[in-house]
Short mmCIF file of C-alpha atoms and ligand atoms in Angstrom, two decimals:
data_model
loop_
_atom_site.label_atom_id
_atom_site.label_comp_id
_atom_site.label_asym_id
_atom_site.label_seq_id
_atom_site.Cartn_x
_atom_site.Cartn_y
_atom_site.Cartn_z
CA MET U 162 -6.72 -12.96 6.16
CA ILE U 163 -7.78 -10.11 8.44
CA GLU U 164 -9.40 -10.58 11.82
CA LEU U 165 -11.03 -7.94 13.98
CA ARG U 166 -11.53 -9.23 17.50
CA ASP U 167 -13.97 -7.26 19.63
CA VAL U 168 -12.58 -3.97 18.35
CA THR U 169 -13.69 -0.69 19.86
CA VAL U 170 -12.31 2.68 18.77
CA THR U 171 -12.88 5.66 21.03
CA ALA U 172 -11.91 9.18 19.91
CA PRO U 173 -9.84 11.44 22.18
CA ASN U 174 -13.06 13.36 22.92
CA GLY U 175 -14.59 10.16 24.30
CA ARG U 176 -16.90 9.48 21.38
CA THR U 177 -17.22 5.83 20.35
CA LEU U 178 -16.40 5.58 16.64
CA LEU U 179 -16.59 1.79 16.38
CA ALA U 180 -18.11 -0.51 18.97
CA GLY U 181 -17.38 -4.19 19.57
CA ILE U 182 -16.60 -5.24 16.01
CA THR U 183 -15.73 -8.89 15.50
CA VAL U 184 -15.33 -9.98 11.91
CA THR U 185 -13.02 -12.12 9.79
CA LEU U 186 -12.27 -10.83 6.31
CA ALA U 187 -11.17 -13.60 3.99
CA GLU U 188 -13.12 -12.93 0.78
CA ARG U 189 -11.26 -11.54 -2.20
CA ARG U 190 -13.54 -8.51 -2.78
CA ILE U 191 -15.09 -6.80 0.22
CA ALA U 192 -17.03 -3.53 0.16
CA VAL U 193 -17.90 -1.37 3.14
CA ILE U 194 -20.93 0.89 2.75
CA GLY U 195 -22.82 3.17 5.10
CA ALA U 196 -23.89 6.76 5.68
CA ASN U 197 -21.48 9.70 6.09
CA GLY U 198 -19.90 9.51 9.52
CA SER U 199 -20.95 5.89 10.10
CA GLY U 200 -17.36 4.68 10.62
CA LYS U 201 -16.24 3.28 7.25
CA SER U 202 -12.94 5.16 7.04
CA THR U 203 -12.17 4.36 10.67
CA LEU U 204 -12.80 0.69 9.95
CA LEU U 205 -10.53 0.76 6.88
CA ARG U 206 -7.76 2.58 8.74
CA LEU U 207 -7.75 -0.14 11.36
CA LEU U 208 -6.76 -2.65 8.70
CA ASN U 209 -3.26 -1.27 8.20
CA GLY U 210 -2.74 0.22 11.65
CA LEU U 211 -3.33 3.85 10.65
CA VAL U 212 -5.85 3.67 13.49
CA VAL U 213 -5.29 1.22 16.34
CA PRO U 214 -8.07 -0.24 18.50
CA THR U 215 -8.79 1.35 21.87
CA SER U 216 -9.66 -2.17 22.93
CA GLY U 217 -9.58 -5.47 21.05
CA HIS U 218 -7.21 -6.54 18.29
CA VAL U 219 -6.78 -6.35 14.54
CA VAL U 220 -4.70 -9.22 13.20
CA VAL U 221 -3.47 -9.43 9.59
CA ASP U 222 -1.92 -12.74 8.54
CA GLY U 223 -1.12 -13.36 12.20
CA LEU U 224 0.39 -9.89 12.76
CA ASP U 225 -1.22 -7.62 15.35
CA THR U 226 -1.46 -3.99 14.19
CA LEU U 227 -0.65 -2.81 17.72
CA ARG U 228 2.62 -4.73 17.91
CA ASP U 229 3.65 -5.20 14.29
CA GLY U 230 2.37 -2.00 12.64
CA ALA U 231 5.26 -1.61 10.21
CA ALA U 232 5.05 -5.22 9.03
CA VAL U 233 1.28 -4.90 8.61
CA ARG U 234 1.69 -1.74 6.52
CA ARG U 235 4.06 -3.59 4.19
CA ARG U 236 1.31 -6.14 3.56
CA VAL U 237 -1.67 -3.83 3.45
CA GLY U 238 -1.54 -1.02 0.90
CA PHE U 239 -3.86 1.93 1.52
CA VAL U 240 -5.30 4.04 -1.30
CA PHE U 241 -6.65 7.37 0.00
CA THR U 242 -9.67 9.22 -1.38
CA ASP U 243 -7.52 12.24 -2.19
CA PRO U 244 -4.44 11.06 -4.08
CA LEU U 245 -2.64 14.33 -3.33
CA ALA U 246 -2.66 13.31 0.32
CA GLN U 247 -0.70 10.25 -0.71
CA LEU U 248 1.58 11.27 -3.57
CA VAL U 249 4.68 12.69 -1.94
CA MET U 250 6.99 13.16 -4.90
CA PRO U 251 6.69 15.82 -7.63
CA THR U 252 6.18 13.39 -10.53
CA PRO U 253 4.57 9.97 -11.00
CA ILE U 254 7.84 8.25 -11.90
CA GLU U 255 9.53 9.54 -8.76
CA ASP U 256 6.58 8.60 -6.59
CA VAL U 257 6.43 5.03 -7.88
CA ALA U 258 10.24 4.75 -7.70
CA LEU U 259 10.05 5.83 -4.05
CA SER U 260 7.55 3.06 -3.37
CA LEU U 261 10.06 0.58 -4.77
CA ARG U 262 12.82 1.59 -2.33
CA ARG U 263 12.36 -1.44 -0.12
CA THR U 264 12.17 -3.98 -2.88
CA LEU U 265 14.65 -2.84 -5.55
CA PRO U 266 18.17 -1.38 -5.64
CA ARG U 267 18.27 2.31 -6.51
CA ALA U 268 19.51 1.82 -10.07
CA ALA U 269 16.60 -0.43 -11.03
CA ARG U 270 13.78 1.64 -9.54
CA ARG U 271 13.17 4.22 -12.26
CA ASP U 272 13.01 1.65 -15.06
CA ARG U 273 10.60 -0.48 -13.09
CA ALA U 274 8.51 2.58 -12.19
CA ALA U 275 8.32 3.56 -15.87
CA GLU U 276 7.29 0.02 -16.77
CA LEU U 277 4.55 -0.07 -14.13
CA LEU U 278 3.17 3.33 -15.12
CA ALA U 279 3.15 2.33 -18.79
CA SER U 280 1.26 -0.84 -17.95
CA TYR U 281 -1.51 1.32 -16.45
CA GLY U 282 -1.61 3.61 -19.49
CA LEU U 283 0.24 6.39 -17.68
CA GLY U 284 3.51 6.36 -19.63
CA HIS U 285 2.78 9.73 -21.24
CA VAL U 286 2.41 11.51 -17.89
CA GLN U 287 5.25 9.85 -15.99
CA HIS U 288 7.31 13.06 -15.89
CA SER U 289 4.39 15.48 -15.43
CA SER U 290 3.85 17.32 -12.19
CA VAL U 291 1.32 15.40 -10.10
CA TYR U 292 -0.53 18.73 -9.81
CA ASP U 293 -1.00 18.83 -13.59
CA LEU U 294 -2.57 15.36 -13.79
CA SER U 295 -6.31 14.91 -14.02
CA GLY U 296 -8.06 13.54 -10.96
CA GLY U 297 -8.38 10.12 -12.56
CA GLU U 298 -4.72 10.02 -13.59
CA ARG U 299 -3.70 10.98 -10.07
CA GLN U 300 -5.91 8.32 -8.57
CA LEU U 301 -4.37 5.72 -10.90
CA VAL U 302 -0.82 6.86 -10.04
CA ALA U 303 -1.69 6.52 -6.35
CA LEU U 304 -2.95 3.01 -7.03
CA VAL U 305 0.21 2.11 -9.02
CA SER U 306 2.38 3.43 -6.16
CA VAL U 307 0.54 1.23 -3.70
CA LEU U 308 0.63 -1.81 -5.99
CA ALA U 309 4.34 -1.30 -6.73
CA VAL U 310 5.31 -2.92 -3.42
CA ASP U 311 3.06 -5.90 -4.13
CA PRO U 312 0.90 -5.76 -0.99
CA SER U 313 -1.18 -8.82 -0.18
CA VAL U 314 -4.19 -6.63 0.62
CA VAL U 315 -5.30 -3.38 -1.02
CA VAL U 316 -7.53 -1.12 1.08
CA ALA U 317 -9.15 1.75 -0.82
CA ASP U 318 -11.22 4.50 0.81
CA GLU U 319 -13.69 5.84 -1.75
CA PRO U 320 -11.22 5.72 -4.62
CA THR U 321 -13.78 6.77 -7.23
CA THR U 322 -15.55 9.58 -5.41
CA LEU U 323 -13.69 12.39 -7.17
CA LEU U 324 -13.86 10.88 -10.64
CA ASP U 325 -15.94 11.29 -13.77
CA LEU U 326 -17.66 8.26 -15.23
CA ARG U 327 -14.83 7.31 -17.57
CA ASN U 328 -12.11 7.49 -14.92
CA ARG U 329 -14.38 5.86 -12.37
CA ASN U 330 -14.78 2.96 -14.78
CA ARG U 331 -11.01 2.79 -15.30
CA ILE U 332 -10.38 2.58 -11.56
CA ARG U 333 -13.23 0.11 -11.19
CA ASP U 334 -11.69 -2.12 -13.87
CA GLN U 335 -8.23 -1.89 -12.29
CA LEU U 336 -9.59 -2.74 -8.85
CA THR U 337 -11.71 -5.59 -10.20
CA GLY U 338 -8.68 -7.03 -11.97
CA LEU U 339 -6.41 -7.06 -8.91
CA ASP U 340 -4.96 -10.36 -7.75
CA GLN U 341 -4.80 -9.05 -4.20
CA GLN U 342 -7.53 -9.07 -1.60
CA LEU U 343 -9.43 -5.78 -1.86
CA VAL U 344 -11.32 -3.95 0.84
CA ILE U 345 -13.06 -0.83 -0.40
CA ALA U 346 -15.29 1.79 1.23
CA THR U 347 -17.64 3.35 -1.24
CA HIS U 348 -20.85 5.31 -1.75
CA ASP U 349 -20.98 3.89 -5.29
CA LEU U 350 -23.44 1.04 -4.95
CA ASP U 351 -22.55 -0.40 -8.37
CA LEU U 352 -18.98 -0.75 -7.15
CA ALA U 353 -20.25 -2.39 -3.96
CA ALA U 354 -22.34 -4.76 -6.08
CA ASP U 355 -19.09 -6.08 -7.64
CA ALA U 356 -17.98 -7.35 -4.21
CA ASP U 357 -18.23 -10.90 -2.88
CA ARG U 358 -19.21 -9.57 0.50
CA VAL U 359 -20.59 -6.25 1.71
CA LEU U 360 -20.44 -4.86 5.24
CA VAL U 361 -23.02 -2.21 6.10
CA VAL U 362 -21.79 0.13 8.83
CA ASP U 363 -24.19 2.27 10.83
CA ASP U 364 -23.26 4.37 13.83
CA GLY U 365 -20.03 2.45 14.50
CA ARG U 366 -21.50 -1.02 14.15
CA ILE U 367 -21.78 -3.60 11.40
CA VAL U 368 -25.53 -3.91 10.91
CA ALA U 369 -25.52 -6.14 7.83
CA ASP U 370 -22.93 -8.51 6.41
CA GLY U 371 -23.32 -10.77 3.41
CA PRO U 372 -23.61 -10.85 -0.37
CA PRO U 373 -24.46 -7.59 -2.16
CA GLU U 374 -27.89 -8.91 -3.15
CA THR U 375 -29.08 -8.87 0.46
CA THR U 376 -26.93 -6.20 2.10
CA ILE U 377 -27.29 -3.32 -0.38
CA PRO U 378 -31.11 -3.33 -0.05
CA THR U 379 -30.65 -3.29 3.75
CA TYR U 380 -28.56 -0.14 3.43
CA VAL U 381 -31.04 1.47 1.06
CA ASP U 382 -33.86 0.69 3.52
CA LEU U 383 -31.79 2.12 6.35
CA VAL U 384 -31.31 5.48 4.67
CA THR U 385 -34.79 5.76 3.22
CA SER U 386 -36.77 4.65 6.28
N1 LIG M 477 -10.13 11.53 15.64
C1 LIG M 477 -11.44 11.71 15.75
N2 LIG M 477 -11.97 12.36 16.80
C2 LIG M 477 -13.30 12.54 16.93
N3 LIG M 477 -14.18 12.09 16.04
C3 LIG M 477 -13.72 11.43 14.97
C4 LIG M 477 -12.33 11.21 14.77
N4 LIG M 477 -12.16 10.52 13.60
C5 LIG M 477 -13.41 10.33 13.12
N5 LIG M 477 -14.34 10.87 13.93
C6 LIG M 477 -15.79 10.83 13.77
O1 LIG M 477 -16.16 9.48 13.67
C7 LIG M 477 -17.25 9.30 12.79
C8 LIG M 477 -16.89 8.26 11.76
O2 LIG M 477 -15.92 8.80 10.88
P1 LIG M 477 -15.48 8.07 9.55
O3 LIG M 477 -14.51 8.96 8.88
O4 LIG M 477 -15.04 6.70 9.90
O5 LIG M 477 -16.87 8.02 8.78
P2 LIG M 477 -17.17 7.50 7.29
O6 LIG M 477 -18.18 6.42 7.39
O7 LIG M 477 -15.91 7.20 6.59
O8 LIG M 477 -17.88 8.78 6.64
P3 LIG M 477 -17.81 9.36 5.13
O9 LIG M 477 -18.79 8.57 4.34
O10 LIG M 477 -18.28 10.77 5.31
O11 LIG M 477 -16.41 9.27 4.65
C9 LIG M 477 -17.53 10.69 12.22
O12 LIG M 477 -18.64 11.23 12.88
C10 LIG M 477 -16.28 11.48 12.50
O13 LIG M 477 -16.59 12.85 12.70
MG1 LIG M 478 -14.90 8.07 5.00
#
């Protein structure tokens, strides 16, 4: 469970990026939608302490991101929009093996990494350069690397934006099938419609919060009015 308690985020230039957000996130599938620059990524980054509140608190399973950042990051896996920003090793197998460093002894990591990649249909590219993978393959490898440490929450910032329809559907299926709690920012309203709960962010505030049936039309009205 994630709690945001009266969270404000102010940029170094004094601009308010998020203002007075209080929300408890307990649903299994949560989507965050809103216009470019509305504050979605900032909101997501708060959840694993990549961004900390200027005032207020973000608490994940009782851990405050300000005080217990490292412990929070072990629980909350973050999937970036651009997988190349996340994949640090030259090949998928090495990247996933690196993710396993805290949970498995060195000798067991490569075998487990190979097993995980194979289970996501990536066995044939495990030794390829990450630069040679397709965008969808890269995005999946990034997801496997995050899932390898078995986080209790997966936060994904527009994980399908760079993908074609087929790969977008693959990622969508993988995300839908996760056991973990999922918080996703997306411009893909079909993806948002899969969620149990949708937060609509506008100009640093949550302006709608509820099931997709009511919140997605609110967002559409907001951008078309
Ligand atoms: N460190 C920073 N300093 C100043 N402004 C920032 C900083 N980080 C983000 N912003 C601004 O805050 C606003 C919200 O940014 P954010 O990345 O959260 O938007 P977003 O909803 O994710 O947008 P998009 O849909 O384009 O990804 C933007 O106007 C952005 O320029
Ligand atoms: Mg963003």
